[in-house]
Amino acid sequence: MTQFTGKVWLLGDDIDTDIIIPTEYLALPGVEDMKKYAFSPLRQELAGEIKEGDIIVAGKNFGCGSSREQAPEIIKHLGVRCVIAKSFARIFFRNAINNGLLLIENQELRDHVAEGDVITVTMGEKIQAGGREYPIASLPENLMDILNAGGLVKAMQARNGV
């Protein structure tokens, strides 16, 4: 059973990939160069304040918009442990898993936490926040294998002995 704790950064509904990383920064040489501009249309300072192990908690339709793989990759490079949202755009969900970024769907948590709260996630079981527990579903084993490997490419390399 994997369990981790992190500080909450609270975001709203419909956080699209243009908010996660605006188009004008995609021409930069790499993700490390881009990550300081993450969420800049929403909150200029946010990327610089997120610390390793922090958790983003958001509303519905997180990751909507274009299918750019840089969006989940940048969130991961910021050190975010996971994103918990009411719902995710489908292609963002798959891109996140392929890049080794854990996503958890939960309909209630967003309405009951504040930014700066510290929450605990027990994988496949629950989220603990403010003295309450919020049940979460387990991800399928094949997706957990990808996440545990650090992404799809690393999972396939491990599987193929590379």
XYZ file of N, CA and C in Angstrom:
486
model
N 0.854 -1.178 0.000
C 0.000 0.000 0.000
C 0.898 1.238 0.000
N 0.714 2.064 -0.997
C 1.477 3.299 -1.117
C 0.687 4.441 -0.496
N 1.361 5.189 0.356
C 0.723 6.330 1.001
C 1.680 7.518 0.925
N 1.132 8.705 0.676
C 1.947 9.909 0.643
C 1.127 11.099 1.112
N 1.826 12.124 1.548
C 1.204 13.340 2.067
C 1.748 14.524 1.289
N 0.901 15.521 1.047
C 1.359 16.699 0.329
C 0.504 17.918 0.596
N 1.075 19.071 0.289
C 0.391 20.361 0.411
C -0.488 20.592 -0.810
N -1.676 21.121 -0.575
C -2.665 21.348 -1.623
C -2.474 22.703 -2.303
N -2.516 22.668 -3.629
C -2.658 23.866 -4.458
C -4.022 23.737 -5.121
N -4.887 24.696 -4.900
C -6.280 24.608 -5.325
C -6.499 25.352 -6.648
N -7.076 24.636 -7.614
C -7.410 25.221 -8.908
C -8.885 24.950 -9.203
N -9.420 25.657 -10.173
C -10.839 25.560 -10.475
C -11.175 24.550 -11.564
N -12.292 24.810 -12.227
C -12.774 23.975 -13.326
C -12.101 24.382 -14.640
N -12.113 23.455 -15.590
C -11.698 23.715 -16.969
C -10.289 24.300 -17.087
N -9.355 23.771 -16.321
C -7.953 24.187 -16.449
C -7.423 23.510 -17.713
N -7.298 24.294 -18.776
C -6.916 23.698 -20.054
C -5.399 23.676 -20.236
N -4.961 23.002 -21.282
C -3.530 22.843 -21.508
C -2.866 24.173 -21.842
N -3.614 25.160 -22.337
C -3.048 26.494 -22.583
C -2.804 27.245 -21.285
N -3.523 26.898 -20.242
C -3.250 27.470 -18.918
C -2.064 26.727 -18.285
N -2.047 25.418 -18.449
C -0.952 24.632 -17.872
C 0.380 25.075 -18.477
N 0.469 25.189 -19.795
C 1.660 25.727 -20.455
C 1.210 26.470 -21.726
N 1.256 27.806 -21.675
C 0.835 28.603 -22.830
C 1.668 28.293 -24.081
N 1.021 28.376 -25.221
C 1.614 28.036 -26.508
C 2.945 28.726 -26.757
N 3.063 29.997 -26.384
C 4.289 30.739 -26.708
C 5.544 30.167 -26.042
N 5.396 29.339 -25.028
C 6.559 28.773 -24.341
C 6.932 27.384 -24.854
N 6.133 26.845 -25.758
C 6.418 25.509 -26.282
C 7.660 25.495 -27.167
N 8.091 26.652 -27.646
C 9.276 26.735 -28.502
C 10.582 26.723 -27.698
N 10.483 26.810 -26.385
C 11.686 26.762 -25.557
C 12.356 25.397 -25.686
N 13.658 25.306 -25.429
C 14.401 24.067 -25.699
C 13.895 22.812 -24.996
N 13.396 22.919 -23.769
C 12.971 21.709 -23.076
C 12.016 22.008 -21.938
N 11.551 20.932 -21.310
C 10.569 21.029 -20.235
C 11.113 21.834 -19.054
N 12.387 21.662 -18.735
C 12.975 22.419 -17.626
C 12.909 23.920 -17.893
N 13.056 24.314 -19.150
C 12.959 25.735 -19.512
C 11.516 26.222 -19.463
N 10.593 25.341 -19.797
C 9.174 25.702 -19.875
C 8.485 25.765 -18.519
N 8.923 24.934 -17.575
C 8.145 24.722 -16.360
C 7.927 25.990 -15.537
N 8.807 26.956 -15.604
C 8.623 28.183 -14.818
C 7.446 29.022 -15.314
N 6.934 28.697 -16.504
C 5.781 29.413 -17.059
C 4.462 28.655 -16.857
N 4.529 27.525 -16.171
C 3.322 26.722 -15.935
C 2.281 27.539 -15.178
N 1.067 27.463 -15.611
C -0.091 28.121 -14.990
C 0.012 29.643 -14.999
N 0.942 30.219 -15.762
C 1.150 31.672 -15.732
C -0.064 32.501 -16.150
N -0.919 32.047 -17.071
C -2.101 32.869 -17.360
C -3.063 32.948 -16.176
N -3.002 31.951 -15.301
C -3.903 31.871 -14.161
C -3.295 32.544 -12.936
N -2.062 32.164 -12.631
C -1.351 32.684 -11.455
C 0.138 32.720 -11.775
N 0.630 33.893 -12.055
C 2.014 34.106 -12.482
C 3.031 33.437 -11.551
N 2.776 33.464 -10.262
C 3.747 32.999 -9.278
C 3.663 31.508 -8.970
N 2.636 30.828 -9.428
C 2.361 29.465 -8.979
C 3.514 28.494 -9.238
N 4.058 28.475 -10.441
C 5.113 27.510 -10.771
C 6.300 27.628 -9.818
N 6.626 28.835 -9.416
C 7.745 29.044 -8.516
C 7.466 28.675 -7.075
N 6.202 28.536 -6.724
C 5.828 28.230 -5.342
C 5.596 26.740 -5.092
N 5.294 25.989 -6.149
C 5.059 24.552 -6.003
C 6.363 23.874 -5.608
N 6.271 22.999 -4.626
C 7.435 22.261 -4.126
C 7.275 20.764 -4.405
N 8.394 20.072 -4.396
C 8.406 18.620 -4.595
C 7.436 17.950 -3.618
N 6.535 17.112 -4.151
C 5.593 16.378 -3.320
C 4.247 17.065 -3.129
N 4.107 18.298 -3.622
C 2.828 18.996 -3.506
C 1.766 18.322 -4.373
N 0.518 18.647 -4.085
C -0.624 18.027 -4.758
C -1.532 19.124 -5.303
N -1.898 19.004 -6.575
C -2.878 19.919 -7.160
C -4.255 19.306 -6.990
N -5.201 20.102 -6.469
C -6.592 19.676 -6.348
C -7.410 20.639 -7.194
N -8.192 20.104 -8.111
C -8.905 20.940 -9.072
C -10.346 20.474 -9.253
N -11.079 21.254 -10.012
C -12.472 20.958 -10.304
C -12.613 19.992 -11.470
N -13.629 20.233 -12.272
C -13.932 19.309 -13.366
C -13.178 19.680 -14.639
N -12.981 18.685 -15.485
C -12.438 18.850 -16.831
C -10.995 19.348 -16.837
N -10.192 18.907 -15.886
C -8.793 19.321 -15.823
C -8.058 18.771 -17.045
N -7.266 19.614 -17.703
C -6.475 19.195 -18.849
C -7.199 19.241 -20.178
N -8.336 19.930 -20.227
C -9.060 20.043 -21.492
C -8.224 20.874 -22.469
N -8.636 20.924 -23.720
C -7.914 21.713 -24.714
C -7.107 20.818 -25.621
N -5.937 21.303 -26.005
C -5.115 20.566 -26.961
C -4.512 19.317 -26.317
N -3.954 18.480 -27.155
C -3.430 17.200 -26.655
C -1.941 17.259 -26.351
N -1.392 18.451 -26.155
C 0.064 18.575 -25.970
C 0.572 17.779 -24.778
N 1.546 16.935 -25.046
C 2.125 16.092 -23.997
C 2.935 16.889 -22.991
N 3.355 18.087 -23.364
C 4.155 18.889 -22.444
C 3.378 19.263 -21.187
N 2.059 19.357 -21.263
C 1.263 19.791 -20.104
C 1.451 18.857 -18.903
N 1.178 17.567 -19.012
C 1.414 16.707 -17.841
C 2.899 16.559 -17.519
N 3.741 16.601 -18.529
C 5.175 16.466 -18.297
C 5.700 17.633 -17.455
N 5.221 18.829 -17.725
C 5.636 20.009 -16.967
C 5.141 19.916 -15.522
N 3.906 19.482 -15.326
C 3.381 19.327 -13.964
C 4.263 18.354 -13.187
N 4.637 17.265 -13.825
C 5.511 16.288 -13.172
C 6.865 16.913 -12.847
N 7.429 17.673 -13.773
C 8.731 18.300 -13.549
C 8.683 19.392 -12.479
N 7.523 19.929 -12.198
C 7.388 20.887 -11.100
C 7.523 20.185 -9.742
N 7.402 18.860 -9.756
C 7.495 18.095 -8.515
C 6.153 17.706 -7.937
N 5.083 17.984 -8.661
C 3.737 17.643 -8.195
C 3.624 16.126 -8.070
N 3.192 15.651 -6.896
C 3.070 14.211 -6.633
C 1.880 13.607 -7.356
N 0.775 14.376 -7.384
C -0.396 13.928 -8.130
C -1.352 15.090 -8.318
N -2.278 14.913 -9.247
C -3.366 15.852 -9.450
C -4.649 15.111 -9.105
N -5.438 15.726 -8.230
C -6.736 15.168 -7.861
C -7.775 16.138 -8.390
N -8.695 15.654 -9.204
C -9.708 16.531 -9.786
C -11.048 15.806 -9.853
N -12.104 16.605 -10.015
C -13.446 16.012 -10.161
C -13.514 15.173 -11.432
N -12.835 15.646 -12.491
C -12.755 14.880 -13.734
C -11.594 15.413 -14.563
N -11.139 14.573 -15.506
C -10.024 14.920 -16.381
C -10.461 14.781 -17.832
N -9.900 15.619 -18.692
C -10.077 15.415 -20.126
C -9.411 14.090 -20.474
N -10.043 13.339 -21.347
C -9.589 11.980 -21.632
C -8.158 11.900 -22.150
N -7.831 12.741 -23.126
C -6.487 12.651 -23.707
C -5.439 13.128 -22.702
N -5.780 14.105 -21.863
C -4.850 14.543 -20.825
C -4.598 13.396 -19.844
N -5.648 12.675 -19.489
C -5.496 11.548 -18.565
C -4.480 10.552 -19.109
N -4.633 10.187 -20.362
C -3.719 9.192 -20.939
C -2.312 9.754 -21.090
N -2.192 11.010 -21.524
C -0.871 11.636 -21.629
C -0.185 11.696 -20.269
N -0.951 11.978 -19.226
C -0.380 12.051 -17.880
C 0.162 10.687 -17.453
N -0.622 9.656 -17.624
C -0.178 8.302 -17.268
C 1.078 7.948 -18.066
N 1.050 8.231 -19.369
C 2.198 7.916 -20.227
C 3.454 8.664 -19.802
N 3.293 9.814 -19.154
C 4.433 10.596 -18.671
C 4.750 10.325 -17.200
N 4.011 9.399 -16.587
C 4.293 9.015 -15.207
C 3.707 9.952 -14.165
N 2.674 10.723 -14.528
C 2.019 11.632 -13.583
C 0.727 10.990 -13.084
N 0.630 10.810 -11.787
C -0.539 10.196 -11.167
C -1.718 11.168 -11.163
N -2.865 10.697 -11.636
C -4.119 11.441 -11.582
C -5.129 10.628 -10.788
N -5.898 11.328 -9.939
C -6.927 10.674 -9.132
C -8.216 11.461 -9.286
N -9.284 10.767 -9.617
C -10.593 11.417 -9.694
C -11.317 11.295 -8.362
N -11.863 12.421 -7.912
C -12.692 12.446 -6.714
C -13.639 13.629 -6.818
N -14.919 13.379 -6.688
C -15.941 14.402 -6.872
C -16.080 15.366 -5.699
N -15.657 14.993 -4.507
C -15.952 15.782 -3.310
C -14.803 16.621 -2.775
N -13.589 16.122 -2.876
C -12.460 16.744 -2.188
C -12.314 18.235 -2.487
N -12.423 18.626 -3.735
C -12.226 20.022 -4.156
C -13.098 20.977 -3.348
N -14.279 20.562 -2.980
C -15.231 21.424 -2.266
C -14.989 21.469 -0.762
N -14.030 20.689 -0.266
C -13.837 20.580 1.182
C -12.409 20.842 1.648
N -11.525 21.272 0.745
C -10.157 21.602 1.155
C -9.847 23.049 0.785
N -8.846 23.578 1.443
C -8.376 24.932 1.153
C -6.927 24.854 0.705
N -6.506 25.832 -0.051
C -5.112 25.880 -0.460
C -4.216 25.931 0.772
N -3.168 25.130 0.742
C -2.254 25.062 1.873
C -2.537 23.913 2.821
N -3.750 23.336 2.740
C -4.040 22.157 3.554
C -3.050 21.046 3.212
N -2.823 20.172 4.152
C -1.998 18.991 3.915
C -2.935 17.784 3.925
N -2.845 16.988 2.868
C -3.715 15.819 2.746
C -2.857 14.567 2.592
N -3.456 13.423 2.900
C -2.781 12.137 2.770
C -3.568 11.266 1.810
N -2.852 10.670 0.865
C -3.457 9.772 -0.119
C -2.958 8.362 0.152
N -3.891 7.439 0.292
C -3.574 6.017 0.356
C -4.068 5.428 -0.964
N -3.120 5.050 -1.807
C -3.459 4.600 -3.157
C -4.497 3.482 -3.156
N -5.484 3.651 -4.026
C -6.511 2.647 -4.193
C -7.509 2.567 -3.062
N -7.377 3.465 -2.078
C -8.282 3.409 -0.934
C -8.974 4.733 -0.640
N -8.168 5.745 -0.225
C -8.806 6.955 0.292
C -7.855 8.142 0.275
N -8.473 9.304 0.440
C -7.768 10.557 0.687
C -8.242 11.018 2.058
N -7.298 11.413 2.905
C -7.648 11.952 4.219
C -7.357 13.448 4.211
N -8.370 14.222 4.583
C -8.249 15.683 4.593
C -9.191 16.254 5.633
N -8.660 17.095 6.500
C -9.491 17.790 7.478
C -10.331 16.871 8.342
N -9.797 15.717 8.712
C -10.528 14.795 9.565
C -11.554 13.946 8.838
N -11.653 14.102 7.528
C -12.591 13.299 6.730
C -11.836 12.364 5.807
N -12.521 11.337 5.359
C -11.962 10.408 4.387
C -12.812 10.424 3.121
N -12.135 10.406 1.990
C -12.785 10.412 0.680
C -12.315 9.169 -0.069
N -13.218 8.235 -0.348
C -12.802 7.005 -1.034
C -12.340 7.291 -2.463
N -11.360 6.525 -2.892
C -10.892 6.612 -4.278
C -10.767 5.213 -4.847
N -10.909 5.119 -6.149
C -10.827 3.831 -6.835
C -9.370 3.479 -7.125
N -9.132 2.212 -7.296
C -7.816 1.736 -7.715
C -7.680 1.916 -9.214
N -6.480 2.236 -9.649
C -6.207 2.244 -11.080
C -5.903 0.815 -11.513
N -6.182 0.481 -12.760
C -5.860 -0.864 -13.242
C -4.360 -1.142 -13.124
N -4.021 -2.407 -12.960
C -2.631 -2.813 -12.749
C -1.711 -2.349 -13.878
N -2.170 -2.398 -15.128
C -1.309 -1.997 -16.240
C -0.971 -0.497 -16.173
N -1.907 0.339 -15.707
C -1.625 1.759 -15.559
C -0.695 2.008 -14.376
N -0.869 1.257 -13.302
C 0.023 1.387 -12.153
C 1.448 0.967 -12.515
N 1.576 -0.043 -13.365
C 2.912 -0.452 -13.822
C 3.598 0.691 -14.564
N 2.854 1.393 -15.410
C 3.410 2.531 -16.152
C 3.804 3.644 -15.192
N 2.914 3.970 -14.248
C 3.216 5.022 -13.274
C 4.425 4.667 -12.416
N 4.474 3.435 -11.933
C 5.574 3.001 -11.075
C 6.917 3.009 -11.801
N 6.878 2.804 -13.109
C 8.111 2.822 -13.904
C 8.562 4.252 -14.207
N 7.665 5.210 -14.036
C 8.004 6.604 -14.355
C 7.519 7.045 -15.718
N 6.680 6.245 -16.357
C 6.122 6.595 -17.663
C 6.127 5.400 -18.596
N 5.455 5.557 -19.727
C 5.277 4.459 -20.678
C 6.595 3.998 -21.288
N 7.443 4.940 -21.702
C 8.705 4.553 -22.329
C 9.551 3.745 -21.350
N 9.659 4.216 -20.115
C 10.451 3.497 -19.114
C 9.836 2.132 -18.802
N 8.506 2.060 -18.783
C 7.832 0.777 -18.518
C 8.132 -0.224 -19.635
N 8.107 0.248 -20.876
C 8.371 -0.660 -21.999
C 9.845 -1.061 -22.030
N 10.740 -0.134 -21.669
C 12.162 -0.479 -21.609
C 12.393 -1.556 -20.551
N 11.771 -1.397 -19.396
C 11.918 -2.381 -18.314
C 11.343 -3.728 -18.754
N 10.200 -3.696 -19.399
C 9.555 -4.930 -19.850
C 10.402 -5.675 -20.875
N 11.085 -4.895 -21.725
C 11.867 -5.479 -22.801
C 13.345 -5.650 -22.441
N 13.687 -5.384 -21.193
C 15.050 -5.596 -20.729
C 16.059 -4.594 -21.285
N 15.605 -3.426 -21.632
C 16.512 -2.402 -22.209
C 17.101 -1.562 -21.103
